[in-house]
Coordinates of C-alpha atoms and ligand atoms in Angstrom, one line a residue:
Chain A
M1 CA -0.1 0.0 -0.3
D2 CA 1.3 3.7 -0.4
K3 CA 2.1 4.7 2.6
K4 CA 3.3 8.7 1.9
K5 CA 0.3 10.4 2.4
G6 CA -1.2 12.0 5.9
V7 CA 0.6 12.9 8.6
D8 CA 4.3 14.4 8.1
D9 CA 7.8 12.8 10.1
T10 CA 7.3 14.5 13.7
E11 CA 4.0 13.2 14.0
P12 CA 3.2 10.0 15.8
G13 CA 3.0 7.7 12.2
P14 CA 0.1 6.2 12.0
A15 CA -0.8 2.4 11.9
P16 CA 0.7 0.7 8.8
S17 CA -2.1 -1.0 7.9
R18 CA -4.5 1.5 8.1
P19 CA -8.4 0.6 9.2
V20 CA -10.4 2.8 7.4
D21 CA -14.6 3.1 8.8
R22 CA -17.2 1.7 6.2
F23 CA -17.6 4.3 4.2
G24 CA -13.5 4.2 3.5
F25 CA -12.3 7.5 5.8
I26 CA -9.6 6.0 6.9
K27 CA -9.8 6.5 10.7
T28 CA -8.0 8.8 13.2
E29 CA -8.5 8.4 17.3
H30 CA -10.8 10.8 16.8
S31 CA -13.1 8.8 14.4
N32 CA -14.7 6.2 16.1
S33 CA -18.1 7.7 15.6
P34 CA -20.3 4.3 16.7
E35 CA -21.6 4.4 13.1
G36 CA -18.4 4.7 11.8
I37 CA -17.7 1.6 12.6
L38 CA -18.9 -1.9 11.1
K39 CA -20.7 -2.7 13.5
S40 CA -21.4 -7.1 14.2
R41 CA -25.8 -6.7 13.1
S42 CA -27.3 -9.3 15.1
T43 CA -29.7 -11.6 12.7
H44 CA -32.9 -9.3 13.3
E45 CA -31.7 -6.3 12.5
H46 CA -30.0 -7.5 9.2
E47 CA -33.6 -9.4 8.2
R48 CA -35.1 -5.9 9.0
E49 CA -32.7 -4.1 6.3
E50 CA -32.7 -6.7 3.7
R51 CA -36.6 -6.1 4.1
R52 CA -36.0 -2.9 3.8
I53 CA -34.1 -3.3 0.5
R54 CA -36.7 -5.5 -1.0
K55 CA -39.3 -2.7 0.3
W56 CA -36.8 -0.2 -2.0
R57 CA -36.2 -2.2 -4.9
K58 CA -39.6 -2.5 -5.2
M59 CA -40.8 1.3 -5.2
I60 CA -37.9 1.6 -8.0
G61 CA -38.7 -0.6 -10.6
V62 CA -35.6 -2.3 -12.3
G63 CA -33.0 0.8 -12.9
G64 CA -35.1 3.0 -11.8
S65 CA -38.5 1.6 -14.3
D66 CA -40.9 2.7 -11.8
W67 CA -39.3 5.2 -9.9
K68 CA -41.7 8.0 -11.3
H69 CA -44.8 6.1 -10.9
Y70 CA -44.2 5.2 -7.7
V71 CA -43.6 9.0 -6.6
R72 CA -46.7 10.2 -8.5
R73 CA -48.9 7.6 -6.5
K74 CA -47.2 8.2 -3.3
P75 CA -45.3 10.9 -3.1
H76 CA -45.9 10.5 1.8
V77 CA -44.7 7.1 0.9
V78 CA -41.6 8.1 -0.6
K79 CA -40.7 11.3 1.4
R80 CA -41.1 9.7 4.7
R81 CA -38.9 6.5 3.3
I82 CA -36.4 8.8 2.2
R83 CA -36.2 10.2 5.5
K84 CA -35.8 7.7 7.3
G85 CA -32.6 7.5 5.4
I86 CA -31.6 5.4 1.5
P87 CA -29.9 2.5 1.5
D88 CA -26.6 3.0 1.0
C89 CA -26.6 -0.1 -1.7
L90 CA -29.1 2.3 -3.8
R91 CA -28.2 5.2 -2.6
G92 CA -26.9 6.4 -5.5
L93 CA -29.3 5.2 -8.0
V94 CA -32.1 7.0 -5.8
W95 CA -30.0 10.4 -5.5
Q96 CA -30.0 10.5 -9.1
L97 CA -33.8 9.4 -9.9
I98 CA -34.9 12.5 -7.1
S99 CA -32.1 14.6 -8.2
G100 CA -33.7 14.5 -12.2
S101 CA -29.9 14.1 -12.9
R102 CA -30.9 10.9 -14.3
D103 CA -33.2 12.9 -17.1
L104 CA -30.4 14.7 -17.8
L105 CA -27.2 12.8 -18.1
L106 CA -30.3 11.1 -21.7
M107 CA -30.9 14.0 -22.6
N108 CA -27.5 14.8 -23.7
P109 CA -25.4 11.5 -24.7
G110 CA -21.6 12.4 -25.6
V111 CA -21.9 15.5 -23.8
Y112 CA -19.3 14.7 -20.5
E113 CA -17.0 13.3 -22.2
T114 CA -17.0 16.3 -24.9
L115 CA -16.7 18.4 -22.1
V116 CA -13.8 16.0 -20.4
I117 CA -11.8 15.2 -23.5
Y118 CA -12.3 18.2 -25.6
E119 CA -12.3 21.4 -24.5
T120 CA -9.8 22.7 -22.3
S121 CA -10.7 25.3 -18.8
S122 CA -9.4 27.8 -17.1
S123 CA -9.9 26.4 -14.1
E124 CA -7.8 23.7 -14.5
L125 CA -5.2 24.7 -12.6
E126 CA -7.1 25.5 -9.7
I127 CA -8.2 22.3 -10.3
I128 CA -5.6 20.5 -9.9
R129 CA -4.1 22.5 -6.6
D130 CA -7.9 20.9 -5.1
I131 CA -7.4 17.6 -5.8
S132 CA -5.0 16.2 -3.8
R133 CA -6.9 18.3 -0.6
T134 CA -10.5 17.8 -1.3
F135 CA -10.9 14.1 1.2
P136 CA -7.2 13.9 2.0
S137 CA -8.7 10.9 4.5
H138 CA -10.9 9.2 2.2
I139 CA -8.9 6.2 0.6
F140 CA -11.0 6.8 -2.7
F141 CA -8.7 10.3 -3.1
Q142 CA -6.0 9.7 -1.3
Q143 CA -4.1 7.9 -4.8
R144 CA -2.0 10.6 -6.0
H145 CA -3.3 10.4 -9.6
G146 CA -5.2 7.5 -9.0
P147 CA -9.1 6.7 -10.2
G148 CA -10.6 8.8 -7.6
Q149 CA -8.5 11.7 -7.6
R150 CA -8.8 11.4 -11.8
S151 CA -12.8 11.3 -11.6
L152 CA -12.9 14.4 -9.3
Y153 CA -10.8 16.3 -11.6
N154 CA -12.7 14.6 -15.2
V155 CA -16.0 16.5 -13.4
L156 CA -14.9 19.4 -11.6
K157 CA -13.1 20.5 -15.3
A158 CA -16.1 19.3 -17.1
Y159 CA -18.6 21.5 -15.0
S160 CA -16.3 24.1 -15.4
V161 CA -16.2 24.7 -18.8
Y162 CA -20.0 23.9 -18.6
D163 CA -21.0 26.8 -16.7
R164 CA -17.3 29.2 -17.7
D165 CA -19.0 31.5 -15.8
V166 CA -19.1 30.0 -13.0
G167 CA -16.3 27.7 -13.2
Y168 CA -14.8 25.8 -10.2
V169 CA -15.3 27.2 -7.1
Q170 CA -13.9 26.2 -3.7
G171 CA -16.4 23.9 -2.3
M172 CA -17.1 22.1 -4.9
G173 CA -15.1 19.5 -4.3
F174 CA -16.6 18.0 -1.7
I175 CA -19.8 18.0 -3.3
A176 CA -18.4 15.7 -6.5
G177 CA -15.7 13.6 -3.7
L178 CA -19.2 12.7 -2.0
L179 CA -20.9 11.7 -5.4
L180 CA -17.7 9.7 -6.7
L181 CA -18.4 7.9 -3.7
Y182 CA -21.9 6.7 -5.0
M183 CA -21.3 7.0 -8.5
S184 CA -20.3 7.0 -11.7
E185 CA -18.5 10.1 -13.1
E186 CA -20.8 11.1 -16.1
D187 CA -23.6 10.8 -13.1
A188 CA -21.8 13.2 -11.1
F189 CA -21.8 15.3 -13.6
W190 CA -24.9 16.2 -14.3
L191 CA -26.3 15.3 -10.7
I192 CA -24.3 18.8 -9.8
V193 CA -26.1 20.5 -13.1
A194 CA -28.6 19.0 -12.1
L195 CA -28.7 21.1 -8.4
L196 CA -26.7 24.1 -9.7
K197 CA -29.2 24.1 -12.8
G198 CA -32.2 23.9 -11.1
A199 CA -33.7 20.3 -12.6
V200 CA -36.3 19.8 -9.9
H201 CA -35.5 22.6 -6.7
S202 CA -34.8 25.7 -7.8
P203 CA -31.5 25.8 -9.1
M204 CA -27.9 26.2 -6.9
E205 CA -25.5 28.3 -9.1
G206 CA -26.4 31.5 -6.7
L207 CA -23.8 29.8 -4.0
Y208 CA -21.7 30.1 -5.9
Q209 CA -21.2 32.7 -9.1
A210 CA -19.1 35.8 -8.2
G211 CA -20.0 37.8 -5.0
L212 CA -21.7 34.6 -3.7
P213 CA -24.7 36.0 -4.1
L214 CA -27.1 33.4 -3.4
V215 CA -24.7 32.6 -0.6
Q216 CA -25.8 36.0 1.5
Q217 CA -29.5 35.5 0.6
Y218 CA -29.0 32.1 2.1
L219 CA -27.1 33.7 5.3
C220 CA -29.4 36.1 5.6
Q221 CA -32.4 34.3 6.0
F222 CA -30.7 32.0 8.1
E223 CA -29.9 34.6 10.5
K224 CA -33.7 35.6 10.2
L225 CA -34.8 32.2 11.2
V226 CA -32.6 31.6 14.0
T227 CA -33.8 34.8 15.2
E228 CA -37.6 33.6 14.8
H229 CA -37.3 30.4 16.2
M230 CA -34.4 30.7 19.1
P231 CA -35.1 34.4 20.3
K232 CA -32.4 33.9 22.8
L233 CA -29.7 32.4 21.1
G234 CA -30.4 35.3 18.3
Q235 CA -29.8 37.9 20.4
H236 CA -26.7 36.3 22.3
F237 CA -25.3 36.3 18.7
Q238 CA -25.7 39.5 18.5
D239 CA -24.5 40.2 21.7
E240 CA -21.0 38.1 21.3
M241 CA -21.3 40.1 17.3
I242 CA -21.4 36.6 15.5
N243 CA -23.0 36.2 12.3
P244 CA -23.5 33.1 10.1
S245 CA -20.9 33.7 7.4
M246 CA -19.1 33.0 10.5
Y247 CA -20.2 28.8 11.3
A248 CA -22.9 28.5 8.3
S249 CA -21.2 29.3 4.8
Q250 CA -19.3 26.0 4.7
W251 CA -23.1 24.2 5.5
F252 CA -24.2 26.4 2.5
I253 CA -21.7 26.1 0.0
T254 CA -21.2 22.5 0.7
V255 CA -24.8 21.3 2.0
F256 CA -23.0 19.9 4.8
S257 CA -20.3 18.0 2.9
Y258 CA -17.3 19.0 4.5
S259 CA -16.5 18.6 7.4
F260 CA -19.1 17.0 9.2
P261 CA -19.8 13.0 10.3
F262 CA -19.8 11.8 6.8
H263 CA -23.3 9.2 8.0
L264 CA -24.7 12.5 8.8
T265 CA -23.5 14.4 5.5
L266 CA -25.0 10.6 2.7
R267 CA -28.8 11.0 5.1
V268 CA -29.2 15.4 4.8
W269 CA -28.5 14.6 1.5
D270 CA -30.8 12.1 1.1
V271 CA -33.6 14.6 1.9
F272 CA -32.1 17.8 0.8
L273 CA -32.1 15.7 -2.6
Y274 CA -35.8 15.4 -2.6
E275 CA -36.7 18.1 -0.1
G276 CA -34.7 21.0 -1.3
I277 CA -32.4 23.6 0.5
K278 CA -35.0 24.0 2.8
V279 CA -33.0 21.4 4.9
V280 CA -30.0 22.7 4.6
F281 CA -31.6 25.3 7.3
Q282 CA -33.6 23.1 9.2
V283 CA -29.9 20.6 10.0
G284 CA -28.4 24.1 10.8
L285 CA -31.7 25.1 13.2
A286 CA -31.4 21.5 14.6
L287 CA -27.9 21.8 15.3
L288 CA -28.3 24.8 17.6
R289 CA -31.5 23.6 19.0
F290 CA -29.9 20.4 20.1
C291 CA -26.7 22.7 21.6
H292 CA -29.5 25.8 22.8
D293 CA -28.5 25.7 26.8
D294 CA -24.9 25.3 26.4
L295 CA -24.8 28.3 23.1
V296 CA -26.9 30.8 24.9
N297 CA -24.3 31.2 27.9
L298 CA -20.8 30.8 26.1
P299 CA -18.5 33.7 25.1
F300 CA -17.4 34.4 21.5
E301 CA -14.6 32.1 21.8
Q302 CA -16.3 29.6 22.8
L303 CA -19.3 29.9 20.6
L304 CA -17.5 29.7 17.8
H305 CA -15.6 26.9 18.4
S306 CA -18.6 25.2 19.3
L307 CA -20.4 25.9 16.6
R308 CA -17.3 24.6 14.5
N309 CA -17.1 20.9 17.0
F310 CA -20.5 19.9 17.5
P311 CA -20.6 16.8 20.0
E312 CA -21.1 13.4 18.3
E313 CA -25.2 13.4 20.3
A314 CA -25.8 16.6 17.7
T315 CA -24.5 14.9 14.5
D316 CA -26.7 11.6 15.0
P317 CA -29.5 11.7 11.8
D318 CA -31.2 10.1 13.8
T319 CA -31.5 12.5 16.3
L320 CA -31.0 15.8 14.6
L321 CA -33.5 14.7 11.4
P322 CA -36.3 14.6 13.7
L323 CA -35.4 17.6 15.3
A324 CA -34.7 18.8 11.9
F325 CA -37.9 18.5 10.1
S326 CA -39.5 20.4 13.4
F327 CA -38.9 23.6 12.1
K328 CA -41.8 24.4 10.0
V329 CA -40.1 27.0 7.4
S330 CA -40.8 26.6 4.1
S331 CA -43.4 29.3 3.1
R332 CA -41.2 31.2 5.5
L333 CA -38.8 30.6 3.3
V334 CA -40.5 31.9 0.7
E335 CA -41.9 35.0 2.2
L336 CA -37.7 36.1 3.1
D337 CA -36.8 35.0 -0.4
K338 CA -38.9 37.5 -1.6
E339 CA -38.3 40.0 1.3
Y340 CA -34.3 39.8 0.5
R341 CA -35.0 39.6 -3.8
K342 CA -36.9 43.6 -3.3
K343 CA -34.9 44.7 -0.7
L344 CA -31.7 44.2 -3.3
E345 CA -34.0 44.8 -6.6
G346 CA -36.0 47.6 -5.4
P347 CA -39.5 47.9 -6.4
S348 CA -39.5 47.7 -9.6
A349 CA -38.5 44.1 -10.0
S350 CA -40.8 40.9 -10.9
S351 CA -39.6 38.7 -12.3
S352 CA -38.1 37.1 -9.6
S353 CA -40.6 34.5 -7.8
K354 CA -39.3 32.5 -10.8
R355 CA -36.3 31.4 -9.3
F356 CA -38.5 29.7 -6.4
Q357 CA -40.0 27.6 -9.4
P358 CA -38.6 24.3 -10.5
L359 CA -36.8 24.4 -13.2
K360 CA -37.1 22.1 -15.2
S361 CA -38.1 23.2 -18.3
R362 CA -34.9 25.7 -18.7
V363 CA -32.3 23.3 -17.8
M364 CA -33.3 20.9 -20.2
S365 CA -33.5 23.4 -23.0
R366 CA -30.4 24.4 -22.1
A367 CA -28.6 21.1 -21.4
S368 CA -29.6 20.6 -24.9
S369 CA -29.1 23.9 -26.4
H370 CA -25.8 24.2 -25.5
V371 CA -24.6 20.0 -27.3
S372 CA -26.5 22.3 -30.6
S373 CA -24.8 25.6 -29.5
S374 CA -21.2 24.6 -29.2
P375 CA -19.1 23.8 -32.0
N376 CA -17.0 21.7 -30.3
V377 CA -19.7 19.9 -28.9
S378 CA -21.5 18.6 -31.7
K379 CA -19.0 17.7 -33.8
K380 CA -17.5 14.5 -32.5
Chain B
M1 CA -3.0 50.4 26.3
A2 CA -2.9 52.1 29.9
A3 CA -6.9 51.7 30.1
N4 CA -6.6 48.5 31.1
A5 CA -3.4 48.2 32.4
G6 CA -4.3 45.8 35.5
N7 CA -4.5 43.0 32.9
K8 CA -2.7 41.0 32.0
I9 CA -4.1 39.3 28.7
R10 CA -5.1 41.1 25.4
N11 CA -6.9 39.8 22.9
A12 CA -5.7 41.2 19.4
K13 CA -7.6 39.7 16.4
V14 CA -5.1 38.2 13.4
V15 CA -6.2 37.6 9.6
L16 CA -5.4 35.3 7.8
L17 CA -5.0 36.4 3.4
G18 CA -3.5 35.1 0.7
D19 CA -4.1 32.8 -1.7
V20 CA -5.2 29.1 -3.0
G21 CA -2.9 26.7 -0.7
A22 CA -0.2 29.0 0.4
G23 CA -0.6 27.7 3.5
K24 CA -2.7 30.0 6.1
S25 CA -4.4 26.8 7.1
S26 CA -1.2 25.0 7.1
L27 CA 0.1 28.2 9.3
V28 CA -2.6 28.5 11.7
L29 CA -2.8 25.0 12.6
R30 CA 1.0 24.9 13.1
F31 CA 1.2 27.9 15.7
V32 CA -2.1 26.3 17.5
K33 CA -1.8 22.8 17.6
G34 CA 2.1 22.0 16.5
Q35 CA 0.6 20.2 14.1
F36 CA 1.3 20.1 9.9
V37 CA -0.3 17.9 7.6
E38 CA 0.3 17.2 4.5
F39 CA -2.4 17.3 2.8
Q40 CA -4.1 20.0 4.2
E41 CA -8.5 20.3 2.9
S42 CA -9.0 24.0 1.5
T43 CA -10.8 26.4 4.2
I44 CA -14.1 27.2 2.9
G45 CA -16.3 29.6 3.6
A46 CA -13.3 30.9 6.7
A47 CA -12.3 29.3 9.8
F48 CA -11.9 30.7 13.6
F49 CA -8.9 30.3 16.1
S50 CA -7.4 30.9 19.0
Q51 CA -4.1 31.0 21.4
T52 CA -2.0 32.9 23.4
L53 CA 1.5 33.6 23.7
A54 CA 3.2 35.7 26.4
V55 CA 5.1 37.6 25.3
S56 CA 7.9 39.8 28.1
D57 CA 5.1 39.6 31.0
E58 CA 1.7 40.2 29.1
T59 CA -0.1 37.2 27.7
V60 CA -1.3 38.3 24.1
K61 CA -4.7 36.0 22.5
F62 CA -4.8 35.8 19.7
E63 CA -8.3 35.6 17.7
I64 CA -7.2 34.0 14.5
W65 CA -9.7 34.4 11.3
D66 CA -7.7 32.5 8.8
T67 CA -9.9 32.8 5.4
A68 CA -10.3 31.0 2.4
G69 CA -8.2 32.6 -0.3
Q70 CA -10.2 31.3 -4.0
E71 CA -10.9 34.6 -5.4
R72 CA -14.5 33.7 -5.7
Y73 CA -14.8 33.9 -1.7
H74 CA -13.0 37.6 -1.6
S75 CA -16.5 39.4 -0.6
L76 CA -16.3 37.1 2.6
A77 CA -13.1 38.6 2.9
P78 CA -13.7 42.6 4.1
M79 CA -15.2 41.1 7.3
Y80 CA -12.3 39.6 8.4
Y81 CA -9.5 42.1 8.1
R82 CA -11.7 44.4 8.6
G83 CA -10.4 46.0 12.4
A84 CA -7.9 43.1 12.7
A85 CA -5.3 44.2 14.9
A86 CA -2.9 42.4 12.8
A87 CA -3.4 40.7 9.5
I88 CA -0.6 38.0 7.9
V89 CA -0.4 38.1 4.1
V90 CA 0.6 34.5 2.6
Y91 CA 2.2 33.9 -0.4
D92 CA 4.0 30.3 -1.5
I93 CA 8.3 30.7 -2.1
S94 CA 7.2 28.6 -5.4
N95 CA 5.3 30.0 -6.1
Q96 CA 5.8 33.3 -8.4
A97 CA 1.6 34.0 -8.9
S98 CA 0.9 33.5 -5.0
F99 CA 2.9 36.5 -4.2
I100 CA 1.4 38.6 -7.1
R101 CA -1.2 37.6 -5.4
A102 CA -0.5 38.5 -1.4
K103 CA 0.8 42.1 -3.3
K104 CA -2.8 42.5 -4.3
W105 CA -4.0 42.1 -0.6
V106 CA -1.5 44.3 0.5
Q107 CA -2.8 47.2 -1.7
E108 CA -6.4 46.5 0.0
L109 CA -5.2 46.4 3.1
Q110 CA -3.7 49.4 2.3
A111 CA -6.0 51.0 1.0
Q112 CA -9.7 49.3 2.4
G113 CA -8.1 48.4 6.7
N114 CA -7.5 49.9 9.3
P115 CA -4.3 52.3 9.2
N116 CA -3.1 50.9 12.3
T117 CA -3.8 47.2 11.3
V118 CA 0.1 45.4 11.7
V119 CA 1.0 43.7 8.5
A120 CA 3.0 40.6 8.4
L121 CA 4.6 39.4 4.8
A122 CA 5.3 35.9 5.2
G123 CA 7.0 33.5 2.8
N124 CA 5.4 30.7 3.3
K125 CA 6.8 26.8 2.0
A126 CA 10.4 28.3 2.7
D127 CA 11.6 24.3 3.2
L128 CA 10.8 24.3 -0.6
L129 CA 14.1 25.3 -1.6
E130 CA 15.1 23.8 -4.5
T131 CA 11.8 25.4 -6.3
R132 CA 12.4 28.4 -4.9
Q133 CA 10.2 31.3 -7.7
V134 CA 10.8 34.0 -5.5
Q135 CA 13.6 35.4 -4.1
I136 CA 14.1 36.6 -0.5
E137 CA 15.7 40.1 -1.5
E138 CA 12.7 40.9 -3.6
A139 CA 9.8 39.9 -0.8
K140 CA 12.3 42.2 2.3
T141 CA 12.5 45.2 -0.5
Y142 CA 8.8 44.7 -1.6
A143 CA 8.2 44.6 2.9
Q144 CA 10.3 47.9 3.2
E145 CA 8.2 50.1 0.6
N146 CA 5.9 49.5 2.0
G147 CA 6.1 49.4 5.6
L148 CA 5.8 46.0 6.3
F149 CA 8.1 42.7 8.1
F150 CA 8.4 39.8 6.9
M151 CA 9.8 36.3 7.0
E152 CA 9.9 33.4 5.3
T153 CA 8.3 30.4 6.9
S154 CA 7.7 27.0 6.8
A155 CA 4.3 25.0 8.8
K156 CA 6.2 22.2 7.8
T157 CA 9.7 22.5 9.8
A158 CA 8.1 25.0 11.6
T159 CA 10.7 27.2 10.8
N160 CA 9.6 30.7 11.9
V161 CA 6.2 29.8 12.5
N162 CA 6.3 31.0 16.2
D163 CA 8.6 33.6 15.4
I164 CA 6.0 35.8 13.8
F165 CA 3.4 35.5 15.5
Y166 CA 5.7 36.8 18.2
E167 CA 6.5 39.3 16.5
I168 CA 3.2 40.4 16.0
A169 CA 2.3 40.6 19.6
K170 CA 5.8 42.5 20.5
R171 CA 4.8 45.9 17.3
L172 CA 1.5 45.2 18.8
L173 CA 2.4 45.5 22.4
Q174 CA 4.5 48.7 22.0
G175 CA 1.8 50.3 19.4
Q176 CA 4.1 50.7 16.0
P177 CA 6.5 52.8 16.8
A178 CA 7.3 53.8 13.4
Q179 CA 4.0 56.0 12.0
N180 CA 1.0 54.5 14.9
P181 CA 1.7 55.0 18.7
Q182 CA -2.1 53.8 18.4
A183 CA -1.9 50.7 17.3
G184 CA -2.2 48.8 20.4
M185 CA -5.6 50.3 21.1
V186 CA -6.8 47.4 18.5
L187 CA -6.3 45.0 21.4
S188 CA -9.6 44.9 22.9
Q189 CA -10.7 43.0 26.2
R190 CA -14.0 43.6 25.6
P191 CA -17.0 41.8 23.4
N192 CA -18.3 44.7 21.9
E193 CA -15.0 46.6 21.3
R194 CA -14.2 43.7 19.2
V195 CA -14.6 44.9 15.6
V196 CA -15.7 42.3 13.7
S197 CA -18.2 43.8 11.2
S198 CA -21.2 42.5 11.8
A199 CA -23.1 44.2 9.7
S200 CA -25.7 41.2 9.1
C201 CA -26.4 40.5 5.7
C202 CA -29.6 41.7 6.2
S203 CA -29.4 44.7 7.8
Ligands
GTP1 N1 6.2 21.4 1.4 C1 5.4 22.7 2.3 N2 4.2 22.6 2.7 C2 3.0 23.1 2.9 C3 3.8 23.9 3.7 N3 2.7 25.0 4.5 C4 1.8 24.3 3.9 N4 2.2 23.9 2.5 C5 0.9 22.1 1.4 O1 0.4 23.5 1.0 C6 -0.9 22.3 0.6 C7 -2.0 24.5 1.3 O2 -1.4 24.3 2.8 P1 -3.1 25.0 3.6 O3 -2.5 25.3 4.5 O4 -4.4 24.1 3.4 O5 -3.2 26.0 2.6 P2 -4.2 27.4 2.7 O6 -3.3 29.1 2.6 O7 -4.8 28.0 4.1 O8 -5.1 27.0 1.3 P3 -6.7 27.2 1.0 O9 -7.4 27.1 2.1 O10 -7.4 26.8 0.4 O11 -6.7 28.7 0.7 C8 -1.5 22.3 1.7 O12 -1.1 20.5 1.4 C9 0.0 22.1 3.1 O13 1.2 20.5 3.2 C10 5.2 24.7 4.8 O14 5.7 25.1 4.8 N5 6.1 23.6 3.2
MG2 MG1 -7.2 26.9 4.2

């Protein structure tokens, strides 16, 4: 095994054979979260899991053939099951189905390959610089120029060509990396397109555009929600001069795929892909609520520390997610969105409400027009 | 400074600025935890650390903001450097482009920052001598011309890492002799004197 990675020689070197958790992350003394370790399951639990997978398979059908039908007939069943967590072995497929990326892929055959092979991007060097700094503790991404790093590079480069205005932005790598653990390069690419261009939910590209407009907006909305749901904490943040960009910007920029326990990240993504960005707000609120009574007593510095290092109990998905769903934020978010836009654009703005609708049709036309409008892409 | 004469612990807000991969996080990690990792995750947004340092009979407590280097995150930076007692502008001695970027940061600090802010220029990765692209003389001259103090550092070998923070602490405690005897005022004890721009995005 390749051993020249990780820690420098002044550190007590890690054991020669490096144990990984069940997701492939190399274990450190700190990351012994119970979820990360392969639990020896009782036969009973095992059978229950098998049953669950069978149910899911039935819901999906062969290669996803029954999915749309099922969702249309029983959306609430789907929602409930997703909230309980998608079985890990089906996760990659289900993510593609619920995000709308499967459709994009099917409508754009050959496009990804062309982006990767024939196009060049001004972001290439920037991407390369970050490749070995994205999930450096995961075995798949650790090997220099190994398959993990190569596919990460390809996906990021392809996106930076696909949308040259956005290009490559630090933070995308964590999303791409997460996806690549569950699907092929091409699938991961279209899932990113689906998210950023808004295949099912409102587009998220504003998180990465110049000036980070959507980050600013979400943080502002988040701050309001904190004050509304936890007035005491909101006041305390104000007194201590903590604003959400100090702790929550990566929550939005990477959708909890950066520096959170991986088992939590996965469960958040299950729900996020189905229900949209409001999940990030809900999970954020739940984290604050869970630690509320501690947080309200902490001064600036400890407060910041706690907001970056949540205790293990707080990041257990089976505790955190139900708490998250107890925050009803959808309609308030729509209001806050309108308010925010009004403030930004002045009184004459009216086209703004468009952004909050799923824009499937627009993405589709954009994705396919890319094929025909770019000379390099169509000659293949 | 006389205001808190009874109390020997001074808080000082420090911000690290510089190009992607110059080694901002690594410098902080070395200073705060005494560690170095070969593949440090890129910083998304900004990260906060703190560390105290004793300087003669006083203690300076650094509140350190480590920022993200990518140009796209530029819009988040002012909130961290505004009101900072000190800024460390970091470049990578094996990367000329990072030096150019460092100069841009210095310009921006001069134009937008607090004139009392102590600015340090750190030529990091000083261990990478074979691949050096920025000559030490060039950086030294630039620093002199711009009233910065300059050190080459290595987060990897720990060379000059504590020293740069020590030097900052000393200058903060003395006030900047050259131009500004008041610089020490930026040090503050009470949280509400902390001049982080709390300008909320909404208000
Ligand atoms: N040889 C050597 N490598 C270093 C040194 N400092 C940092 N590095 C390496 O350079 C890479 C980038 O370091 P970071 O500390 O993450 O850089 P950064 O400035 O925080 O980068 P961003 O967070 O992306 O803006 C990492 O892989 C480090 O291991 C150093 O002094 N010597
Ligand atoms: Mg960093």
